[in-house]
Structure formats: structure tokens, C-alpha cells
Amino acid sequence: MNSKLFFAFLLSLPGSPQYFEALEPHMGTMFEIKLYAPDEESAKTAFQAAFARVAQLDNELSDYKPDSELNLATKAAVAHPVHISNDLAAVLITSQMISEQTGGAFDVTVGPLTRLWRQARKNHQLPTPEAIHEAQQRCGYRKLHVDAKSQTMTVDLPDMQLDLGAIAKGYTADEALKVITKLGIHSALVAASGDLAFSDAPPGERGWKIGIGSSDRVLVLTNMAVSTSGASEQFLQSGGKHYSHIIDPATGMGLLNDITVTAISRHGLLADGADTAASVLGCEKGMAFIEKNTELAAFISEKVNGQVHSLESSRFKQLNAGTQ
Ligand code: AMP
Ligand code: MG
């Protein structure tokens, strides 16, 4: 693995924790870890253990790797239950819960559609209505069954494809942070592009300073996860329209609205799922979904005709007030 380690000393008192950071490419993006450790040796040990956990989760949860647990289990689970790992079960159980709460706006069975749209972005050409219709027949969260008790999954049809791109990085950030905490390092931050998870405040600080979405807001937080999803991060431009990489499962089409959602939760798994879910639902319905879930806070902004319209959930306002 092509790994880069950076070490930086802060102006620190003897014996006080020092700042270290490291970067590695995983899951098609860069994972960055920042932490405060007593010495270089313990920082190195923590980086190695955390990145090893990230690599393990990539092998389990990737839809790009043909031999990932996700892909092998989906193939094997047609019409009969297949035992799955704790990690895959945890991600799928929360995914299905968010699907239920959003009437299927969030749906990890959208794999056939996301593959079609990935190809469309490469070819700079919209998928045909026939291809979208065909892919939609192989999607639908009700065709996926996850049993928590027996820790199994079943799918109703062959050629289904699960895509955990909306939720896996949040879970992975959580899990990497847990590894670091277990090694006795209590002030750390793991970032995987738009998904952050962090523990106690840096020494002498009130918390980690976290920028919110594309706004100029900064919250100072500890022991939280913050995930941002931008509909216009990746898109296909056709006929003067921008089709997002986030798909509305109801239509099979990439979102057309320029929405950015930052979701905050104690759990990265939930924050990452929720940012995508609220993006599909749109500002008002997305905010209603966030308000209903007591584990979530969010800041949602949408650009309409060059004007930015933004909404803050009640728990976001509380977190913001606590920051001042
Ligand atoms: P995020 O950046 O967290 O919003 O995740 C975006 C990714 O989620 C996309 O690149 C797809 O892999 C996947 N995805 C797209 N649409 C949906 C959807 N409606 N429900 C669940 N996952 C989706
Ligand atoms: Mg997400």
C-alpha cells in the first residue's frame, strides 16, 4: 500500500501528547487520520492498525471488488439465506432501517442503476429509458432480506447488485476510530472525503473544528461523526441538465437538484446513510426525516437559480449554540 506518514510536533510541554497525521488511499478516496499520541512509536502503531481495519472493510464492503464479501454473498444468497460478517450485517441492517424510514429513497439495492449511470458518465451519454427500466426491475430494498438474529442475508432475484457507496465510508471511519481508541489514543479524527469521525478534543481545545458543507459555518465538536453529501460532486451533463451520481430509486434518474446535506450523529454509519437519504428526499422531506430520528442533526442547503436556500434541524441549532 502506497502510504504517506507525516509527523508534526506542536509547541508542547514535555510529556504532553504530540500531533501526528497520516494519509492512505482506500475505497477510491484518501483516508486521513489525525491524532495526538505520547510518542511517534504509538502513533505509528495506531496508523497501521487503523489502516489495516480500513483495508479489511474495503475487502468486505466494496462493490468494485468482484471478490468482496458483499459481491460474493449477493451472488450466493439468491432465494436462500447466507451467513454474513458482523460488519456487513451492521451496514445492511442500518441501510434497511433508513430505507424503511425514507420509503425507499435510500436504497442499497440500487447497484444496477448506479452501474448504468457510472457508464453513462464515462460515455457522456444518458442511459436509455429501456436500460433504466431493465435495471429498476433488479432493484428494490424489499427484495433484500437481512435477518439480524441468524446474521444472514437473502436476495429475491439473480443479478441483483448491492452498492454501499452511500454508507460504507461512514461505518469505516467509525471502525478505524474505534481501533485507535482501543490503543489508548483518545483524541483522533478519521476523514474519508466527506465522512469524518472523531473522538475527544485536541489538547487544550474545546473540540475539533468542523466546516459544515459548502457553508462558512464551523462547529466545534467532540465524539461525533459528520458526513457531507453533495449531489453535484459527480454528475453527467446532458441537455443543459446536471444529473447527479445520487439516484432517485423511484425514477431511476440521477438527481437534478443541487443539494448539499451535512448530517451529524454519534455514529458515522448513520450520518453517512442519512446525508444521501436526505439528498434524495430533498430539503423539506429530508429535514422531516432528520427531525424524526433523535440520533441525527443536519444542515441542508440547495442552490436554486443561483440562490442558496438553507435549513437547520433543531438538533443542529443546539449543537451550533453549544459551539458559540
Ligand atoms: P454519498 O456521497 O454518501 O451521498 O454516496 C453516494 C453514493 O451512494 C453513490 O455514488 C452511489 O454509489 C450510492 N447511491 C446513489 N443513489 C443512492 C440511493 N438512492 N440510495 C443509496 N445509495 C445510493
Ligand atoms: Mg452518504
mmCIF file of C-alpha atoms and ligand atoms in Angstrom:
data_model
loop_
_atom_site.group_PDB
_atom_site.id
_atom_site.type_symbol
_atom_site.label_atom_id
_atom_site.label_comp_id
_atom_site.label_asym_id
_atom_site.label_seq_id
_atom_site.Cartn_x
_atom_site.Cartn_y
_atom_site.Cartn_z
ATOM 1 C CA MET A 1 0.000 0.000 0.000
ATOM 2 C CA ASN A 2 1.287 3.391 -1.005
ATOM 3 C CA SER A 3 1.303 5.067 2.368
ATOM 4 C CA LYS A 4 2.412 8.500 3.448
ATOM 5 C CA LEU A 5 3.100 9.376 7.020
ATOM 6 C CA PHE A 6 3.596 12.891 8.236
ATOM 7 C CA PHE A 7 4.796 13.755 11.687
ATOM 8 C CA ALA A 8 4.489 17.203 13.163
ATOM 9 C CA PHE A 9 5.417 18.477 16.576
ATOM 10 C CA LEU A 10 3.287 21.104 18.224
ATOM 11 C CA LEU A 11 4.670 23.571 20.709
ATOM 12 C CA SER A 12 4.145 21.144 23.529
ATOM 13 C CA LEU A 13 5.128 20.712 27.129
ATOM 14 C CA PRO A 14 7.364 17.707 27.863
ATOM 15 C CA GLY A 15 5.179 14.622 28.279
ATOM 16 C CA SER A 16 2.104 16.182 26.658
ATOM 17 C CA PRO A 17 0.655 14.452 23.560
ATOM 18 C CA GLN A 18 2.095 15.378 20.171
ATOM 19 C CA TYR A 19 0.244 15.795 16.890
ATOM 20 C CA PHE A 20 0.679 13.231 14.078
ATOM 21 C CA GLU A 21 -1.137 12.711 10.790
ATOM 22 C CA ALA A 22 -1.132 10.054 8.064
ATOM 23 C CA LEU A 23 -2.762 9.541 4.663
ATOM 24 C CA GLU A 24 -3.534 6.366 2.688
ATOM 25 C CA PRO A 25 -5.623 5.673 -0.419
ATOM 26 C CA HIS A 26 -8.545 3.288 0.202
ATOM 27 C CA MET A 27 -12.074 2.823 -1.165
ATOM 28 C CA GLY A 28 -11.355 5.035 -4.174
ATOM 29 C CA THR A 29 -10.511 8.021 -1.970
ATOM 30 C CA MET A 30 -7.906 9.244 0.531
ATOM 31 C CA PHE A 31 -8.258 8.287 4.178
ATOM 32 C CA GLU A 32 -6.659 10.805 6.518
ATOM 33 C CA ILE A 33 -6.009 10.248 10.216
ATOM 34 C CA LYS A 34 -5.040 12.975 12.689
ATOM 35 C CA LEU A 35 -4.224 12.100 16.264
ATOM 36 C CA TYR A 36 -2.466 13.147 19.453
ATOM 37 C CA ALA A 37 -0.157 10.451 20.829
ATOM 38 C CA PRO A 38 2.518 10.305 23.543
ATOM 39 C CA ASP A 39 5.248 9.411 21.013
ATOM 40 C CA GLU A 40 5.998 8.516 17.393
ATOM 41 C CA GLU A 41 6.022 4.771 18.068
ATOM 42 C CA SER A 42 2.478 4.703 19.448
ATOM 43 C CA ALA A 43 1.252 6.972 16.611
ATOM 44 C CA LYS A 44 2.753 4.582 14.005
ATOM 45 C CA THR A 45 1.155 1.560 15.684
ATOM 46 C CA ALA A 46 -2.230 3.312 15.671
ATOM 47 C CA PHE A 47 -1.954 4.345 11.995
ATOM 48 C CA GLN A 48 -1.025 0.809 10.935
ATOM 49 C CA ALA A 49 -3.833 -0.816 12.902
ATOM 50 C CA ALA A 50 -6.449 1.713 11.739
ATOM 51 C CA PHE A 51 -5.479 1.469 8.049
ATOM 52 C CA ALA A 52 -5.442 -2.350 8.290
ATOM 53 C CA ARG A 53 -9.043 -2.201 9.556
ATOM 54 C CA VAL A 54 -9.968 0.133 6.656
ATOM 55 C CA ALA A 55 -8.419 -2.305 4.147
ATOM 56 C CA GLN A 56 -10.298 -5.213 5.748
ATOM 57 C CA LEU A 57 -13.600 -3.322 5.469
ATOM 58 C CA ASP A 58 -12.873 -2.476 1.830
ATOM 59 C CA ASN A 59 -12.500 -6.214 1.153
ATOM 60 C CA GLU A 60 -15.837 -6.860 2.822
ATOM 61 C CA LEU A 61 -17.982 -3.937 1.654
ATOM 62 C CA SER A 62 -16.692 -2.918 -1.809
ATOM 63 C CA ASP A 63 -18.961 -3.244 -4.815
ATOM 64 C CA TYR A 64 -15.973 -2.610 -7.120
ATOM 65 C CA LYS A 65 -14.001 -5.681 -5.996
ATOM 66 C CA PRO A 66 -15.522 -8.800 -7.619
ATOM 67 C CA ASP A 67 -14.400 -10.954 -4.666
ATOM 68 C CA SER A 68 -15.615 -8.677 -1.875
ATOM 69 C CA GLU A 69 -17.794 -10.341 0.724
ATOM 70 C CA LEU A 70 -20.638 -8.086 -0.449
ATOM 71 C CA ASN A 71 -20.455 -9.298 -4.062
ATOM 72 C CA LEU A 72 -19.893 -12.977 -3.252
ATOM 73 C CA ALA A 73 -22.708 -13.048 -0.676
ATOM 74 C CA THR A 74 -25.159 -11.297 -3.035
ATOM 75 C CA LYS A 75 -24.460 -13.941 -5.709
ATOM 76 C CA ALA A 76 -24.795 -16.816 -3.239
ATOM 77 C CA ALA A 77 -27.888 -15.505 -1.428
ATOM 78 C CA VAL A 78 -30.437 -15.844 -4.244
ATOM 79 C CA ALA A 79 -33.577 -17.240 -2.617
ATOM 80 C CA HIS A 80 -31.683 -18.752 0.314
ATOM 81 C CA PRO A 81 -30.052 -17.217 3.391
ATOM 82 C CA VAL A 82 -26.281 -16.782 3.507
ATOM 83 C CA HIS A 83 -24.332 -16.077 6.698
ATOM 84 C CA ILE A 84 -22.553 -12.686 6.639
ATOM 85 C CA SER A 85 -19.852 -10.977 8.727
ATOM 86 C CA ASN A 86 -20.650 -8.677 11.675
ATOM 87 C CA ASP A 87 -19.574 -5.705 9.543
ATOM 88 C CA LEU A 88 -21.744 -6.474 6.535
ATOM 89 C CA ALA A 89 -24.683 -7.252 8.830
ATOM 90 C CA ALA A 90 -24.262 -3.946 10.724
ATOM 91 C CA VAL A 91 -24.169 -1.915 7.494
ATOM 92 C CA LEU A 92 -27.089 -3.748 5.876
ATOM 93 C CA ILE A 93 -29.308 -3.578 8.974
ATOM 94 C CA THR A 94 -28.897 0.210 9.230
ATOM 95 C CA SER A 95 -29.314 0.552 5.452
ATOM 96 C CA GLN A 96 -32.618 -1.307 5.523
ATOM 97 C CA MET A 97 -33.771 0.784 8.512
ATOM 98 C CA ILE A 98 -33.058 4.008 6.571
ATOM 99 C CA SER A 99 -34.853 2.574 3.523
ATOM 100 C CA GLU A 100 -37.938 1.923 5.666
ATOM 101 C CA GLN A 101 -37.764 5.419 7.196
ATOM 102 C CA THR A 102 -37.462 7.086 3.772
ATOM 103 C CA GLY A 103 -39.953 4.980 1.799
ATOM 104 C CA GLY A 104 -37.085 3.599 -0.297
ATOM 105 C CA ALA A 105 -35.470 6.958 -1.221
ATOM 106 C CA PHE A 106 -32.349 5.442 0.332
ATOM 107 C CA ASP A 107 -31.770 2.006 -1.142
ATOM 108 C CA VAL A 108 -28.530 -0.004 -1.266
ATOM 109 C CA THR A 109 -30.000 -2.347 -3.901
ATOM 110 C CA VAL A 110 -29.612 0.476 -6.479
ATOM 111 C CA GLY A 111 -26.423 -1.216 -7.779
ATOM 112 C CA PRO A 112 -27.803 -1.972 -11.275
ATOM 113 C CA LEU A 113 -28.767 1.714 -11.619
ATOM 114 C CA THR A 114 -25.528 3.146 -10.198
ATOM 115 C CA ARG A 115 -23.532 0.913 -12.611
ATOM 116 C CA LEU A 116 -25.628 2.145 -15.525
ATOM 117 C CA TRP A 117 -25.065 5.773 -14.510
ATOM 118 C CA ARG A 118 -21.312 5.248 -13.927
ATOM 119 C CA GLN A 119 -21.099 4.008 -17.527
ATOM 120 C CA ALA A 120 -23.247 6.941 -18.684
ATOM 121 C CA ARG A 121 -20.857 9.421 -17.021
ATOM 122 C CA LYS A 122 -17.921 7.711 -18.746
ATOM 123 C CA ASN A 123 -19.666 7.826 -22.158
ATOM 124 C CA HIS A 124 -21.119 11.325 -21.586
ATOM 125 C CA GLN A 125 -24.466 9.916 -22.682
ATOM 126 C CA LEU A 126 -27.732 9.487 -20.770
ATOM 127 C CA PRO A 127 -28.870 5.876 -20.250
ATOM 128 C CA THR A 128 -31.858 4.925 -22.403
ATOM 129 C CA PRO A 129 -35.312 4.662 -20.768
ATOM 130 C CA GLU A 130 -35.281 0.922 -21.624
ATOM 131 C CA ALA A 131 -31.960 0.375 -19.850
ATOM 132 C CA ILE A 132 -33.207 2.310 -16.804
ATOM 133 C CA HIS A 133 -36.428 0.289 -16.740
ATOM 134 C CA GLU A 134 -34.500 -3.004 -17.022
ATOM 135 C CA ALA A 135 -32.131 -2.010 -14.187
ATOM 136 C CA GLN A 136 -35.037 -0.911 -11.969
ATOM 137 C CA GLN A 137 -36.519 -4.434 -12.164
ATOM 138 C CA ARG A 138 -33.407 -5.704 -10.328
ATOM 139 C CA CYS A 139 -33.546 -3.004 -7.629
ATOM 140 C CA GLY A 140 -35.721 -2.529 -4.552
ATOM 141 C CA TYR A 141 -34.904 -2.791 -0.851
ATOM 142 C CA ARG A 142 -37.870 -5.104 -0.335
ATOM 143 C CA LYS A 143 -36.043 -7.689 -2.497
ATOM 144 C CA LEU A 144 -33.240 -7.784 0.111
ATOM 145 C CA HIS A 145 -33.838 -9.518 3.452
ATOM 146 C CA VAL A 146 -31.442 -9.210 6.354
ATOM 147 C CA ASP A 147 -32.000 -11.282 9.465
ATOM 148 C CA ALA A 148 -30.185 -9.860 12.485
ATOM 149 C CA LYS A 149 -30.749 -12.929 14.662
ATOM 150 C CA SER A 150 -29.279 -15.512 12.295
ATOM 151 C CA GLN A 151 -26.952 -12.848 10.769
ATOM 152 C CA THR A 152 -27.924 -13.801 7.231
ATOM 153 C CA MET A 153 -28.991 -12.093 4.021
ATOM 154 C CA THR A 154 -31.203 -13.293 1.186
ATOM 155 C CA VAL A 155 -31.995 -11.665 -2.166
ATOM 156 C CA ASP A 156 -35.085 -12.428 -4.238
ATOM 157 C CA LEU A 157 -33.544 -12.280 -7.731
ATOM 158 C CA PRO A 158 -30.345 -13.254 -9.517
ATOM 159 C CA ASP A 159 -28.339 -10.355 -10.976
ATOM 160 C CA MET A 160 -29.076 -8.033 -8.104
ATOM 161 C CA GLN A 161 -26.192 -5.724 -7.160
ATOM 162 C CA LEU A 162 -25.750 -4.016 -3.814
ATOM 163 C CA ASP A 163 -23.914 -0.687 -3.609
ATOM 164 C CA LEU A 164 -22.809 0.536 -0.169
ATOM 165 C CA GLY A 165 -21.170 3.686 -1.568
ATOM 166 C CA ALA A 166 -23.643 5.871 0.343
ATOM 167 C CA ILE A 167 -22.906 4.407 3.772
ATOM 168 C CA ALA A 168 -19.717 2.282 3.939
ATOM 169 C CA LYS A 169 -17.225 5.125 4.400
ATOM 170 C CA GLY A 170 -19.070 6.452 7.454
ATOM 171 C CA TYR A 171 -19.012 3.000 9.045
ATOM 172 C CA THR A 172 -15.335 2.582 8.146
ATOM 173 C CA ALA A 173 -14.418 5.947 9.718
ATOM 174 C CA ASP A 174 -16.214 4.821 12.912
ATOM 175 C CA GLU A 175 -14.396 1.490 12.952
ATOM 176 C CA ALA A 176 -10.938 2.987 12.286
ATOM 177 C CA LEU A 177 -11.527 5.429 15.163
ATOM 178 C CA LYS A 178 -12.514 2.523 17.471
ATOM 179 C CA VAL A 179 -9.209 0.783 16.712
ATOM 180 C CA ILE A 180 -7.284 3.963 17.605
ATOM 181 C CA THR A 181 -9.262 4.438 20.848
ATOM 182 C CA LYS A 182 -8.614 0.804 21.855
ATOM 183 C CA LEU A 183 -4.878 1.506 21.583
ATOM 184 C CA GLY A 184 -5.299 4.209 24.246
ATOM 185 C CA ILE A 185 -5.310 7.252 21.936
ATOM 186 C CA HIS A 186 -8.369 9.304 22.834
ATOM 187 C CA SER A 187 -8.019 12.400 20.652
ATOM 188 C CA ALA A 188 -8.186 11.440 16.968
ATOM 189 C CA LEU A 189 -10.013 12.228 13.740
ATOM 190 C CA VAL A 190 -10.559 9.938 10.742
ATOM 191 C CA ALA A 191 -11.596 11.532 7.438
ATOM 192 C CA ALA A 192 -12.643 9.741 4.245
ATOM 193 C CA SER A 193 -13.503 12.524 1.764
ATOM 194 C CA GLY A 194 -16.878 13.796 3.057
ATOM 195 C CA ASP A 195 -17.085 11.491 6.064
ATOM 196 C CA LEU A 196 -15.477 12.337 9.401
ATOM 197 C CA ALA A 197 -15.453 10.586 12.772
ATOM 198 C CA PHE A 198 -13.583 11.990 15.762
ATOM 199 C CA SER A 199 -13.083 11.381 19.490
ATOM 200 C CA ASP A 200 -12.066 13.736 22.328
ATOM 201 C CA ALA A 201 -10.868 17.304 21.734
ATOM 202 C CA PRO A 202 -7.255 18.048 20.805
ATOM 203 C CA PRO A 203 -5.221 19.004 23.913
ATOM 204 C CA GLY A 204 -6.116 22.480 25.148
ATOM 205 C CA GLU A 205 -9.048 22.812 22.696
ATOM 206 C CA ARG A 206 -12.814 22.592 23.218
ATOM 207 C CA GLY A 207 -13.240 20.256 20.266
ATOM 208 C CA TRP A 208 -12.470 19.581 16.606
ATOM 209 C CA LYS A 209 -13.293 22.499 14.300
ATOM 210 C CA ILE A 210 -15.555 21.088 11.577
ATOM 211 C CA GLY A 211 -16.617 23.044 8.479
ATOM 212 C CA ILE A 212 -20.239 22.428 7.515
ATOM 213 C CA GLY A 213 -20.982 21.552 3.873
ATOM 214 C CA SER A 214 -20.338 24.380 1.460
ATOM 215 C CA SER A 215 -21.367 26.988 4.063
ATOM 216 C CA ASP A 216 -18.984 29.124 6.102
ATOM 217 C CA ARG A 217 -20.271 27.513 9.318
ATOM 218 C CA VAL A 218 -17.761 25.897 11.659
ATOM 219 C CA LEU A 219 -18.875 23.734 14.593
ATOM 220 C CA VAL A 220 -16.588 22.734 17.460
ATOM 221 C CA LEU A 221 -17.462 19.145 18.337
ATOM 222 C CA THR A 222 -16.206 16.048 20.167
ATOM 223 C CA ASN A 223 -17.116 12.356 19.865
ATOM 224 C CA MET A 224 -19.259 12.727 16.760
ATOM 225 C CA ALA A 225 -19.400 11.829 13.097
ATOM 226 C CA VAL A 226 -20.101 14.390 10.383
ATOM 227 C CA SER A 227 -20.917 13.357 6.803
ATOM 228 C CA THR A 228 -21.473 15.592 3.813
ATOM 229 C CA SER A 229 -23.090 14.534 0.567
ATOM 230 C CA GLY A 230 -23.154 16.818 -2.433
ATOM 231 C CA ALA A 231 -25.469 15.965 -5.318
ATOM 232 C CA SER A 232 -23.230 17.911 -7.702
ATOM 233 C CA GLU A 233 -19.961 16.224 -6.579
ATOM 234 C CA GLN A 234 -20.073 13.902 -9.598
ATOM 235 C CA PHE A 235 -22.540 14.442 -12.400
ATOM 236 C CA LEU A 236 -23.408 13.871 -16.028
ATOM 237 C CA GLN A 237 -24.227 16.974 -18.045
ATOM 238 C CA SER A 238 -26.787 16.390 -20.790
ATOM 239 C CA GLY A 239 -29.286 18.680 -22.494
ATOM 240 C CA GLY A 240 -28.266 21.563 -20.222
ATOM 241 C CA LYS A 241 -29.059 19.495 -17.116
ATOM 242 C CA HIS A 242 -26.789 18.117 -14.366
ATOM 243 C CA TYR A 243 -27.628 14.525 -13.387
ATOM 244 C CA SER A 244 -26.080 13.620 -10.026
ATOM 245 C CA HIS A 245 -24.332 10.361 -9.062
ATOM 246 C CA ILE A 246 -27.080 10.083 -6.421
ATOM 247 C CA ILE A 247 -30.064 8.244 -7.893
ATOM 248 C CA ASP A 248 -33.733 8.603 -7.077
ATOM 249 C CA PRO A 249 -34.767 4.924 -6.986
ATOM 250 C CA ALA A 250 -38.381 5.897 -7.787
ATOM 251 C CA THR A 251 -37.438 7.255 -11.221
ATOM 252 C CA GLY A 252 -34.069 5.569 -11.812
ATOM 253 C CA MET A 253 -32.661 9.010 -12.661
ATOM 254 C CA GLY A 254 -29.735 10.984 -11.218
ATOM 255 C CA LEU A 255 -30.906 13.859 -9.011
ATOM 256 C CA LEU A 256 -31.295 17.173 -10.805
ATOM 257 C CA ASN A 257 -31.388 19.439 -7.748
ATOM 258 C CA ASP A 258 -28.131 20.966 -6.478
ATOM 259 C CA ILE A 259 -28.480 19.897 -2.841
ATOM 260 C CA THR A 260 -25.789 19.505 -0.167
ATOM 261 C CA VAL A 261 -26.541 17.741 3.113
ATOM 262 C CA THR A 262 -24.321 17.613 6.186
ATOM 263 C CA ALA A 263 -25.570 15.026 8.693
ATOM 264 C CA ILE A 264 -24.227 14.763 12.252
ATOM 265 C CA SER A 265 -24.592 11.766 14.536
ATOM 266 C CA ARG A 266 -22.655 9.872 17.196
ATOM 267 C CA HIS A 267 -22.432 7.118 14.560
ATOM 268 C CA GLY A 268 -20.717 7.587 11.191
ATOM 269 C CA LEU A 269 -22.756 4.693 9.811
ATOM 270 C CA LEU A 270 -25.969 6.630 10.410
ATOM 271 C CA ALA A 271 -24.579 10.061 9.441
ATOM 272 C CA ASP A 272 -23.313 8.752 6.075
ATOM 273 C CA GLY A 273 -26.557 6.947 5.260
ATOM 274 C CA ALA A 274 -28.590 9.970 6.303
ATOM 275 C CA ASP A 275 -26.750 12.532 4.143
ATOM 276 C CA THR A 276 -27.542 10.550 0.990
ATOM 277 C CA ALA A 277 -31.091 9.720 2.138
ATOM 278 C CA ALA A 278 -31.917 13.400 2.797
ATOM 279 C CA SER A 279 -30.366 14.392 -0.563
ATOM 280 C CA VAL A 280 -32.805 12.109 -2.387
ATOM 281 C CA LEU A 281 -35.775 13.284 -0.305
ATOM 282 C CA GLY A 282 -34.989 16.984 -0.950
ATOM 283 C CA CYS A 283 -34.924 19.892 1.525
ATOM 284 C CA GLU A 284 -38.293 19.693 3.284
ATOM 285 C CA LYS A 285 -38.881 15.931 3.322
ATOM 286 C CA GLY A 286 -35.189 15.356 4.037
ATOM 287 C CA MET A 287 -35.382 17.636 7.062
ATOM 288 C CA ALA A 288 -38.550 15.885 8.295
ATOM 289 C CA PHE A 289 -36.675 12.548 8.142
ATOM 290 C CA ILE A 290 -33.748 14.047 10.111
ATOM 291 C CA GLU A 291 -36.028 15.581 12.772
ATOM 292 C CA LYS A 292 -37.764 12.239 13.369
ATOM 293 C CA ASN A 293 -34.514 10.461 14.170
ATOM 294 C CA THR A 294 -33.232 11.588 17.584
ATOM 295 C CA GLU A 295 -29.701 10.406 16.715
ATOM 296 C CA LEU A 296 -29.426 12.902 13.836
ATOM 297 C CA ALA A 297 -28.818 16.602 13.222
ATOM 298 C CA ALA A 298 -28.399 18.210 9.791
ATOM 299 C CA PHE A 299 -27.689 21.315 7.763
ATOM 300 C CA ILE A 300 -29.226 21.191 4.271
ATOM 301 C CA SER A 301 -28.637 23.709 1.524
ATOM 302 C CA GLU A 302 -29.963 23.823 -2.008
ATOM 303 C CA LYS A 303 -28.980 26.134 -4.825
ATOM 304 C CA VAL A 304 -31.957 27.214 -6.918
ATOM 305 C CA ASN A 305 -31.328 29.669 -9.786
ATOM 306 C CA GLY A 306 -28.041 30.717 -8.190
ATOM 307 C CA GLN A 307 -29.732 31.422 -4.810
ATOM 308 C CA VAL A 308 -28.785 29.274 -1.811
ATOM 309 C CA HIS A 309 -31.665 28.215 0.405
ATOM 310 C CA SER A 310 -30.624 26.531 3.671
ATOM 311 C CA LEU A 311 -32.306 24.719 6.548
ATOM 312 C CA GLU A 312 -31.019 23.723 10.004
ATOM 313 C CA SER A 313 -32.533 20.919 12.065
ATOM 314 C CA SER A 314 -33.431 21.635 15.715
ATOM 315 C CA ARG A 315 -30.546 19.486 16.990
ATOM 316 C CA PHE A 316 -28.160 21.244 14.597
ATOM 317 C CA LYS A 317 -29.221 24.586 16.151
ATOM 318 C CA GLN A 318 -28.489 23.166 19.618
ATOM 319 C CA LEU A 319 -25.043 21.936 18.558
ATOM 320 C CA ASN A 320 -24.347 25.297 16.950
ATOM 321 C CA ALA A 321 -25.426 27.171 20.084
ATOM 322 C CA GLY A 322 -23.160 24.903 22.185
ATOM 323 C CA THR A 323 -20.268 25.858 19.919
ATOM 324 C CA GLN A 324 -20.562 29.652 20.433
HETATM 325 P P1 AMP B 1 -22.776 9.841 -0.676
HETATM 326 O O1 AMP B 1 -21.580 10.528 -1.238
HETATM 327 O O2 AMP B 1 -22.618 9.398 0.742
HETATM 328 O O3 AMP B 1 -24.042 10.631 -0.865
HETATM 329 O O4 AMP B 1 -22.978 8.485 -1.509
HETATM 330 C C1 AMP B 1 -23.195 8.500 -2.914
HETATM 331 C C2 AMP B 1 -23.142 7.085 -3.455
HETATM 332 O O5 AMP B 1 -24.263 6.339 -2.968
HETATM 333 C C3 AMP B 1 -23.267 6.977 -4.963
HETATM 334 O O6 AMP B 1 -22.011 7.132 -5.593
HETATM 335 C C4 AMP B 1 -23.833 5.570 -5.142
HETATM 336 O O7 AMP B 1 -22.788 4.624 -5.033
HETATM 337 C C5 AMP B 1 -24.739 5.407 -3.935
HETATM 338 N N1 AMP B 1 -26.163 5.782 -4.182
HETATM 339 C C6 AMP B 1 -26.673 6.569 -5.179
HETATM 340 N N2 AMP B 1 -28.001 6.742 -5.024
HETATM 341 C C7 AMP B 1 -28.355 6.061 -3.901
HETATM 342 C C8 AMP B 1 -29.596 5.856 -3.207
HETATM 343 N N3 AMP B 1 -30.743 6.395 -3.617
HETATM 344 N N4 AMP B 1 -29.567 5.096 -2.067
HETATM 345 C C9 AMP B 1 -28.412 4.541 -1.631
HETATM 346 N N5 AMP B 1 -27.230 4.677 -2.255
HETATM 347 C C10 AMP B 1 -27.177 5.442 -3.359
HETATM 348 MG MG MG B 2 -23.809 9.067 2.407
#
